[in-house]
PDB file of C-alpha atoms in Angstrom:
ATOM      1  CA  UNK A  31       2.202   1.232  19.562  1.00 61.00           C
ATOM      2  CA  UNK A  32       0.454   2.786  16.952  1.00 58.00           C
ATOM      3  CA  UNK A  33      -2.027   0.049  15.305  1.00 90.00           C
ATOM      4  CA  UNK A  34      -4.822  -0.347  12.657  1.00 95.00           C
ATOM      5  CA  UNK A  35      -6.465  -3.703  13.198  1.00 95.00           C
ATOM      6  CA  UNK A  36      -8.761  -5.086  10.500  1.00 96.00           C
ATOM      7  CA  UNK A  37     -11.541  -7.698  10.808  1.00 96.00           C
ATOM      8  CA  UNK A  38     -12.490 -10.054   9.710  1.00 96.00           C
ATOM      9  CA  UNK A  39      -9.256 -11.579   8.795  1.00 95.00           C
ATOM     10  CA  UNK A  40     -10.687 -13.183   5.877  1.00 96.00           C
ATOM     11  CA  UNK A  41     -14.404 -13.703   4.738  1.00 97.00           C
ATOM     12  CA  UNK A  42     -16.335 -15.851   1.888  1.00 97.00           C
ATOM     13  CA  UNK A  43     -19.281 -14.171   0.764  1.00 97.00           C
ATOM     14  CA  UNK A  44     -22.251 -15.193  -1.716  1.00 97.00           C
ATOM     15  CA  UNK A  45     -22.985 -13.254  -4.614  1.00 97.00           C
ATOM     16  CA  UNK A  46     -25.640 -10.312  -4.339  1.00 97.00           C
ATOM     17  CA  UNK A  47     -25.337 -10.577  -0.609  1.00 97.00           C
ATOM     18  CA  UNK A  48     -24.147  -7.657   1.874  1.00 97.00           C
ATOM     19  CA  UNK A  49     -20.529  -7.813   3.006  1.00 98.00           C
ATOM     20  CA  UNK A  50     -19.373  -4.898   5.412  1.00 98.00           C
ATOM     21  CA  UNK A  51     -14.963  -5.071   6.177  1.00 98.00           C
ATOM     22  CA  UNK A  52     -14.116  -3.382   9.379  1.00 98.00           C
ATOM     23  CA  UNK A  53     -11.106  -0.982  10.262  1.00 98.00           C
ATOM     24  CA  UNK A  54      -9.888   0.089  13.505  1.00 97.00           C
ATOM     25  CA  UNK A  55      -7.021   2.317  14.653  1.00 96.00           C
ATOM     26  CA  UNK A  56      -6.183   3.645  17.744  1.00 93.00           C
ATOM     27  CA  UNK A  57      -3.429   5.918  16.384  1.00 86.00           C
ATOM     28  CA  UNK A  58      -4.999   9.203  16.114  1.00 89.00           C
ATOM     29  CA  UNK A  59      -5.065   9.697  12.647  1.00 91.00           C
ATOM     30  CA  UNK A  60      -7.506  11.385  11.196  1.00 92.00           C
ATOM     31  CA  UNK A  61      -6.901  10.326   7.253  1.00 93.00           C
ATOM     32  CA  UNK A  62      -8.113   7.063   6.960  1.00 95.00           C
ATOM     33  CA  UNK A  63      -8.292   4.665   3.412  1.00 96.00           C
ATOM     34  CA  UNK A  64      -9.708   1.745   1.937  1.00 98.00           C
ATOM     35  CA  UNK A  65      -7.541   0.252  -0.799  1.00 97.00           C
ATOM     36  CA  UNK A  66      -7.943  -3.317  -3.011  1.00 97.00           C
ATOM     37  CA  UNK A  67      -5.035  -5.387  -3.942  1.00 95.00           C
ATOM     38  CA  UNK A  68      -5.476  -7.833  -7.072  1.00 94.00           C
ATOM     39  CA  UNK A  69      -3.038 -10.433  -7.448  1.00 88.00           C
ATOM     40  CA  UNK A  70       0.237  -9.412  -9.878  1.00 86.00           C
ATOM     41  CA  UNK A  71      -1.262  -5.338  -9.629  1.00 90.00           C
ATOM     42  CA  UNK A  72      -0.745  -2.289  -7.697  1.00 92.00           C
ATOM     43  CA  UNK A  73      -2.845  -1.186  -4.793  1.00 94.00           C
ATOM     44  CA  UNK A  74      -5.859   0.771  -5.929  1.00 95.00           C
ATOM     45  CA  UNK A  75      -7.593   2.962  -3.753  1.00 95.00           C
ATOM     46  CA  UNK A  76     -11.772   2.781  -3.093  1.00 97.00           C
ATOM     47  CA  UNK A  77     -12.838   5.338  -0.806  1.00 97.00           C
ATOM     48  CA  UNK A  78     -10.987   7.840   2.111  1.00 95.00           C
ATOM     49  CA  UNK A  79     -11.881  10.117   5.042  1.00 96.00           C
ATOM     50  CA  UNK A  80     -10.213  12.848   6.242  1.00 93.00           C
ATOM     51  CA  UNK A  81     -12.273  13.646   9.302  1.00 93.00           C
ATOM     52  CA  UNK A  82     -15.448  11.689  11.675  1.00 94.00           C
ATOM     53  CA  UNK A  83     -18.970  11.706   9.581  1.00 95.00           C
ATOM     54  CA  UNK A  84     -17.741  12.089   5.954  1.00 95.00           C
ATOM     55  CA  UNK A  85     -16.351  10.102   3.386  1.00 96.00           C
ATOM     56  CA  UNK A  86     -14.775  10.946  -0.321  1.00 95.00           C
ATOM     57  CA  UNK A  87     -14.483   8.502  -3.303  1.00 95.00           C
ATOM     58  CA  UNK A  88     -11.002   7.267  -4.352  1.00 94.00           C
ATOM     59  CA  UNK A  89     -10.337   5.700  -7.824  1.00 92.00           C
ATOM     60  CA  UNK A  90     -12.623   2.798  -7.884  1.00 96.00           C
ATOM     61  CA  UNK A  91     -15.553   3.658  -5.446  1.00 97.00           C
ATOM     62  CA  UNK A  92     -17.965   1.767  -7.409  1.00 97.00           C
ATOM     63  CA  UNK A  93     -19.815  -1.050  -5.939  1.00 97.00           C
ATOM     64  CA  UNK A  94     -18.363   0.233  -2.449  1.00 98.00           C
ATOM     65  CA  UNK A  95     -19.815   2.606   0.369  1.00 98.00           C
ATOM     66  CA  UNK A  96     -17.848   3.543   3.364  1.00 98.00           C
ATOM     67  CA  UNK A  97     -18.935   4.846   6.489  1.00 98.00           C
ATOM     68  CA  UNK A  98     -16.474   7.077   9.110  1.00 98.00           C
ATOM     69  CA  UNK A  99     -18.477   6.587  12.334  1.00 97.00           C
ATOM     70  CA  UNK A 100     -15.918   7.896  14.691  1.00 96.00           C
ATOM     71  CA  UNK A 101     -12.187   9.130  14.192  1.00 95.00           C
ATOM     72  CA  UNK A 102     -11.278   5.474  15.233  1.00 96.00           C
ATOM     73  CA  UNK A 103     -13.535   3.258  13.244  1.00 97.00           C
ATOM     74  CA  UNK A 104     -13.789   3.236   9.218  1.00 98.00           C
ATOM     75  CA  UNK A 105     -15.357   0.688   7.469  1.00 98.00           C
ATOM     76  CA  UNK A 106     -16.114  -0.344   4.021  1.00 98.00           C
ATOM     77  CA  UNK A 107     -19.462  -1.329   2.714  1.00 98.00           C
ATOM     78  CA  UNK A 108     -20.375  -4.037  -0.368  1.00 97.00           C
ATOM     79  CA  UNK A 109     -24.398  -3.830  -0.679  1.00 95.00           C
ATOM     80  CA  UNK A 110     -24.406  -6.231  -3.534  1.00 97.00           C
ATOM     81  CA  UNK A 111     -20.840  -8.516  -3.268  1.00 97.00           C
ATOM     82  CA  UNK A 112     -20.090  -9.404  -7.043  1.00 97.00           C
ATOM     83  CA  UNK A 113     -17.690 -12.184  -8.026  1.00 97.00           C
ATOM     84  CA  UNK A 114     -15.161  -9.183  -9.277  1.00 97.00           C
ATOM     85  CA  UNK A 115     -15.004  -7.770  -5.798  1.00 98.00           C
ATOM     86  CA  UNK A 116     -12.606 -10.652  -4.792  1.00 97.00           C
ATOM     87  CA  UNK A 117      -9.208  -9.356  -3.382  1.00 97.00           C
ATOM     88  CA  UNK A 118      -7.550  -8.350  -0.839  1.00 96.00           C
ATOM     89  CA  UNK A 119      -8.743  -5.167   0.851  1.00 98.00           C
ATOM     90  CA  UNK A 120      -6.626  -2.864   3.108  1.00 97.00           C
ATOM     91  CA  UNK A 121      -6.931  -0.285   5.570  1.00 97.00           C
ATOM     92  CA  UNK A 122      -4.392   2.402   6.234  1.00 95.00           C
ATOM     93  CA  UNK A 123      -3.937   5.732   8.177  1.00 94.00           C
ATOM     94  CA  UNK A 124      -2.036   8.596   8.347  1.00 90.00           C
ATOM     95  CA  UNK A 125      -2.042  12.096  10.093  1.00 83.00           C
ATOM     96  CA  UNK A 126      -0.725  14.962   8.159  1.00 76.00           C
ATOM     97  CA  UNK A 127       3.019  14.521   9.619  1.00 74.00           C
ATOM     98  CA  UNK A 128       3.333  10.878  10.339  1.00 73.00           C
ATOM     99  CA  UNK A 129       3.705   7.710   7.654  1.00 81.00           C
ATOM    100  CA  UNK A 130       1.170   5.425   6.593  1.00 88.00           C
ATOM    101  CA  UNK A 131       0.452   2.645   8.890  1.00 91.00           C
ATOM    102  CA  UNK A 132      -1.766  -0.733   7.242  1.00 93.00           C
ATOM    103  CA  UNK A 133      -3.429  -2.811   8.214  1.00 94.00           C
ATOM    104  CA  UNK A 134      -2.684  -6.845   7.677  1.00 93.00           C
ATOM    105  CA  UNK A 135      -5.828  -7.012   5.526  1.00 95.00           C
ATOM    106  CA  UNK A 136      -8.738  -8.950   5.048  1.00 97.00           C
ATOM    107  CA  UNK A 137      -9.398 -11.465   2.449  1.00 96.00           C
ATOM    108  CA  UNK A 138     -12.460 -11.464   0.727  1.00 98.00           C
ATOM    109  CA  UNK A 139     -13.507 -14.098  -1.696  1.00 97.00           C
ATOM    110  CA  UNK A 140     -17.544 -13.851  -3.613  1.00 98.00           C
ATOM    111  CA  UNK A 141     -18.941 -17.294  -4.669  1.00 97.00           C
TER     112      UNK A 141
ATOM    113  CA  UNK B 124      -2.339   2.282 -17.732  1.00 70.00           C
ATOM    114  CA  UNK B 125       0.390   0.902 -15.494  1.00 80.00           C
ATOM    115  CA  UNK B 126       1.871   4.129 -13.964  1.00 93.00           C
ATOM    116  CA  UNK B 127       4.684   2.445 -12.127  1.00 96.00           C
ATOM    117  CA  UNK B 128       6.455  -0.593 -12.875  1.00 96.00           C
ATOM    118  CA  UNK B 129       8.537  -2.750 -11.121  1.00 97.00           C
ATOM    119  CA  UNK B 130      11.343  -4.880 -12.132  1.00 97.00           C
ATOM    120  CA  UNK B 131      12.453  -7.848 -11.786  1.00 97.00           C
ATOM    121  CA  UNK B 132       8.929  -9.334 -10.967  1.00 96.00           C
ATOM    122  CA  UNK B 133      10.423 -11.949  -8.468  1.00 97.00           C
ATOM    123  CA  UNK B 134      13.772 -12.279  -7.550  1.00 97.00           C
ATOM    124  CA  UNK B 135      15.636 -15.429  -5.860  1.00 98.00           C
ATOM    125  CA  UNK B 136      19.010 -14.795  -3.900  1.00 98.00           C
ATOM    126  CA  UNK B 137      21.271 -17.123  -1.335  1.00 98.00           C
ATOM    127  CA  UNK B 138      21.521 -15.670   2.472  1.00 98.00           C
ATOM    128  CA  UNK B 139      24.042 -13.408   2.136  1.00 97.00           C
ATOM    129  CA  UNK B 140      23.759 -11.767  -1.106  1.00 98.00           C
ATOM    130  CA  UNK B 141      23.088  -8.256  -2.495  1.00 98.00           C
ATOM    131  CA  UNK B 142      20.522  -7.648  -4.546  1.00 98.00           C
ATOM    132  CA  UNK B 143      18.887  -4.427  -6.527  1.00 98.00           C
ATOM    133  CA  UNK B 144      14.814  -3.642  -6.843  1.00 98.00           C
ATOM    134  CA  UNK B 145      13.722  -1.088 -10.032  1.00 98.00           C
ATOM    135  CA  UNK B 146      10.807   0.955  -9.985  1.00 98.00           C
ATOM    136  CA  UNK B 147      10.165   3.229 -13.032  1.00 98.00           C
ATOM    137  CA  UNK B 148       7.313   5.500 -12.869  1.00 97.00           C
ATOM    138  CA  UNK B 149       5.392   7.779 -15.012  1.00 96.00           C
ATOM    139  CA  UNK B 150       3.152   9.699 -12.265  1.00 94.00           C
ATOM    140  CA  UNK B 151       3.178  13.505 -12.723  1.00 92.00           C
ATOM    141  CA  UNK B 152       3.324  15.235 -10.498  1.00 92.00           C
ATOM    142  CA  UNK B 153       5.942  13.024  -8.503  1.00 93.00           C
ATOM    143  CA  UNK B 154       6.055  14.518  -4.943  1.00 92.00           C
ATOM    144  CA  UNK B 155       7.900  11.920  -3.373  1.00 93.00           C
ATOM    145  CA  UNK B 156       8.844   8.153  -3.311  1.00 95.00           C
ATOM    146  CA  UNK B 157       8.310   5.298  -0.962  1.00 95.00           C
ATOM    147  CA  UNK B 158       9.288   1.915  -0.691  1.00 97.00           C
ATOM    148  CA  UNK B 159       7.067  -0.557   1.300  1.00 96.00           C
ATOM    149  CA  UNK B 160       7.901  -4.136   2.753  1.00 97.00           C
ATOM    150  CA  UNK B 161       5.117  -6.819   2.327  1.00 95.00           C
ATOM    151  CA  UNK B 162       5.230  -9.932   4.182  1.00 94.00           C
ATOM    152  CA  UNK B 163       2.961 -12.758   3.041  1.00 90.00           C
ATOM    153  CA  UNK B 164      -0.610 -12.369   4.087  1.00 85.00           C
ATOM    154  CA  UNK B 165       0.797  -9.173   6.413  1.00 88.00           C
ATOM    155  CA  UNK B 166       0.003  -5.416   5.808  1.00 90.00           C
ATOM    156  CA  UNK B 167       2.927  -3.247   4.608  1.00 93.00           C
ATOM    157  CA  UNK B 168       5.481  -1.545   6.359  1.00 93.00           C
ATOM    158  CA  UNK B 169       7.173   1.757   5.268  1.00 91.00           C
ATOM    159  CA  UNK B 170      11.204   0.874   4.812  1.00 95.00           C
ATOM    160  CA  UNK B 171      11.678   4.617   3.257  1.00 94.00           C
ATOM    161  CA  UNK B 172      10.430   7.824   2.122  1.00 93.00           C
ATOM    162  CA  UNK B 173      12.880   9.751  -0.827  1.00 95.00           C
ATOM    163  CA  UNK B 174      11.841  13.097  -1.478  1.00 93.00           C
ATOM    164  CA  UNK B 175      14.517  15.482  -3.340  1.00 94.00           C
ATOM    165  CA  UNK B 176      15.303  15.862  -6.623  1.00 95.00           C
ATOM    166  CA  UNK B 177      17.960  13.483  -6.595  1.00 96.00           C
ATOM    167  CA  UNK B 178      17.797  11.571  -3.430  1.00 96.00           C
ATOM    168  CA  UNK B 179      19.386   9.229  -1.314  1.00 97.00           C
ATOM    169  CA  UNK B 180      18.378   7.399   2.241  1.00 96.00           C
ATOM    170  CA  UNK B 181      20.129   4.778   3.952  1.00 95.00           C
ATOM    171  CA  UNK B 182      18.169   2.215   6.719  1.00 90.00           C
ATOM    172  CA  UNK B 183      20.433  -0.350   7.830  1.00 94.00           C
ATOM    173  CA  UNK B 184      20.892  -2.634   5.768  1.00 96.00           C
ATOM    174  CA  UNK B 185      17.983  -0.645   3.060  1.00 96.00           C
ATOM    175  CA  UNK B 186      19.072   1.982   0.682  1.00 97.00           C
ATOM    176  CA  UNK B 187      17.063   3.807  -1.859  1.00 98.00           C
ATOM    177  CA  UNK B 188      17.332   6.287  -4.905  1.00 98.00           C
ATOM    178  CA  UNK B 189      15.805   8.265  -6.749  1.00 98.00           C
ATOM    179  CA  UNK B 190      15.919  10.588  -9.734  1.00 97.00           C
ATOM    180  CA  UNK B 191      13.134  12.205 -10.420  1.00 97.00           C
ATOM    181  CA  UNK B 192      14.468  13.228 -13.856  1.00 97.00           C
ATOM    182  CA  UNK B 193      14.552   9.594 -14.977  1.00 97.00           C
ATOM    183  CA  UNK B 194      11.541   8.981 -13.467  1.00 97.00           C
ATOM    184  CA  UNK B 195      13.534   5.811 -11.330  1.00 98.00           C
ATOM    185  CA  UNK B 196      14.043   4.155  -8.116  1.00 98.00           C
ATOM    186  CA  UNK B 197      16.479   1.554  -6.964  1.00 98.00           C
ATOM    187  CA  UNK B 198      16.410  -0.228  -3.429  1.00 98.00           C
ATOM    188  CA  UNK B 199      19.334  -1.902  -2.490  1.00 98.00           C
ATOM    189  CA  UNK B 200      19.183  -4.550   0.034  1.00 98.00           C
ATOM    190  CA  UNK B 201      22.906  -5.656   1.597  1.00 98.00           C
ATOM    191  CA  UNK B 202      23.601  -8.797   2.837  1.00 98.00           C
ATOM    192  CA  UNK B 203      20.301 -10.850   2.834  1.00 98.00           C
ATOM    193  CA  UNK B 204      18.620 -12.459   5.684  1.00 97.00           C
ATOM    194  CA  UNK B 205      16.094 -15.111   5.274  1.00 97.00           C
ATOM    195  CA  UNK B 206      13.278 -12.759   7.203  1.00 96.00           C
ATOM    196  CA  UNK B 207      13.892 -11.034   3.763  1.00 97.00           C
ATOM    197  CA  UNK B 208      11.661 -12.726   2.114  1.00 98.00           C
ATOM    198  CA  UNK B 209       9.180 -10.480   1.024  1.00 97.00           C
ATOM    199  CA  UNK B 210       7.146  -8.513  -1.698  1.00 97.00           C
ATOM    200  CA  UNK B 211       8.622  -4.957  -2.005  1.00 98.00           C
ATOM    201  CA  UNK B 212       6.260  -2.705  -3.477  1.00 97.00           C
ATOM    202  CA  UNK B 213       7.299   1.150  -4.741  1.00 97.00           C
ATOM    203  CA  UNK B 214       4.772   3.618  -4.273  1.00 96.00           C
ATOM    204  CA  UNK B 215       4.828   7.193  -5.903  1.00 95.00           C
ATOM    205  CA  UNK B 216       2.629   9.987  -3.919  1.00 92.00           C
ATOM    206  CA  UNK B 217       1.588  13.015  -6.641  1.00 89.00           C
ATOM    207  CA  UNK B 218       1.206  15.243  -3.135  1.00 82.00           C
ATOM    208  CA  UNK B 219       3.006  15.672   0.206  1.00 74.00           C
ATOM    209  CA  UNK B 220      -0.505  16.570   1.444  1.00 72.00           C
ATOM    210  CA  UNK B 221      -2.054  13.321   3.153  1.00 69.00           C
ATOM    211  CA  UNK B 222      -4.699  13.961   0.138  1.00 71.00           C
ATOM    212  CA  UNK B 223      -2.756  13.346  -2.217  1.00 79.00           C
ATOM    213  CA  UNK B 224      -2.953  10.398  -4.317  1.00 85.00           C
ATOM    214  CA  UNK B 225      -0.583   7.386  -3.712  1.00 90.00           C
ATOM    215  CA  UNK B 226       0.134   5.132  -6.748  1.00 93.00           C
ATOM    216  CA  UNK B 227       1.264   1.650  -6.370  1.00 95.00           C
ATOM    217  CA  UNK B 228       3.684  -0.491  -8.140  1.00 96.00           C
ATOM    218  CA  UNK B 229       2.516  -4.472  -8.648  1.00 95.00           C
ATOM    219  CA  UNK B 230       5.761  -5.347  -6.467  1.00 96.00           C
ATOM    220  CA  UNK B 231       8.815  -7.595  -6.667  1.00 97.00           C
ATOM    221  CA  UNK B 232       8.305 -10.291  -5.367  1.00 97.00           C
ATOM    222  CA  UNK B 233      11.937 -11.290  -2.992  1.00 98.00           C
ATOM    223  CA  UNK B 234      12.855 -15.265  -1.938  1.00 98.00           C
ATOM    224  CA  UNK B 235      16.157 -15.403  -0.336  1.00 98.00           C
ATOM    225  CA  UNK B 236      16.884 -18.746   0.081  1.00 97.00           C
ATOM    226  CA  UNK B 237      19.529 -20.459   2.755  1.00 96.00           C
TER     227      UNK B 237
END
């Protein structure tokens, strides 16, 4: 079954430190996407891929890097965690003909 | 700005009930229309995609609409179950290309009590 596991599950991290959110899917998608959910709004998305070795900003890439190491793996990248990067992040793929398949998240909270 | 809103916000029902989800939007260009399911702490789950003009789908006990001319969704859920319980969040895609942007209602958030 088609799958896009995301670790860690949830994470405390110290301000100005490095905090790195992992994706993995074994679907065979190649679009893959980062997205934040803040409590009582809409999903917003940070950064995408739409193929191995490259990665394009979304709506909010500041603050975030991403790195597409294989077709499989996609992960997202805080150099400097900030107390306004806590949420709930979410991974997702897609091929061009198939749905959108997510991730159950990871939440991140920045003392 | 809030491109697509949701109403009610949250939304309490007994087993058994109907009940109606609205999602108004203001994205242009509106490609198509999806409703997600959101269980607590869980990733979300496609329920439907609506595409036309005017549209319709049907997925057991799921059905959508939407009119593209009004801008507005409805998602009609028939008979409630307690595994109902769940944050349903509409999401508007400006492309059919998997490129194109997807914008996300805040959701409503579904109890359906015994």
């Amino acid at each position: 079954e088609a799958a896009v596991t995301q670790s860690p599950r949830s994470k405390v991290a110290v301000t100005g430190g490095k905090v790195t959110l992992s994706c993995h899917q074994t679907n065979n998608h190649d679009y893959m996407y980062w997205y934040r959910q803040d409590t009582g709004h809409g999903l917003r998305l940070i950064h995408y891929s739409y193929v191995a070795d490259s990665t394009e900003k979304g709506d909010i890439p500041d603050g975030y890097k991403a790195s597409r190491p294989s077709q499989e793996n996609f992960s997202l990248i805080l150099e400097l965690a900030s107390l306004s990067q806590t949420a709930v992040y979410f991974c997702a793929s897609k091929t061009a003909n198939s749905d959108y398949t997510f991730g159950s998240g990871t939440r991140l909270l920045v003392i | 700005k809030t491109q697509v809103e949701q109403s009610p916000q949250s939304l309490v029902v007994r087993q058994g009930e109907n009940c109606v989800l609205q999602c108004n939007y203001s994205v242009t260009p509106d490609n198509h229309l999806r409703w997600f399911k959101q269980d607590t702490g869980k990733g979300l789950v496609s329920l439907t995609v609506l595409v036309d003009q005017k549209d319709k789908t049907s997925n057991g006990r799921y059905s959508a609409t939407l009119d593209k001319d009004a801008k507005h969704s409805t998602l009609h859920i028939t008979a409630t179950l307690l595994d109902d319980t769940a944050t349903y969040i509409c999401v508007v895609g400006d492309r059919g290309s998997a490129l194109g942007r997807l914008h996300f209602g805040a959701g409503t958030q579904l109890i359906v009590i015994p």
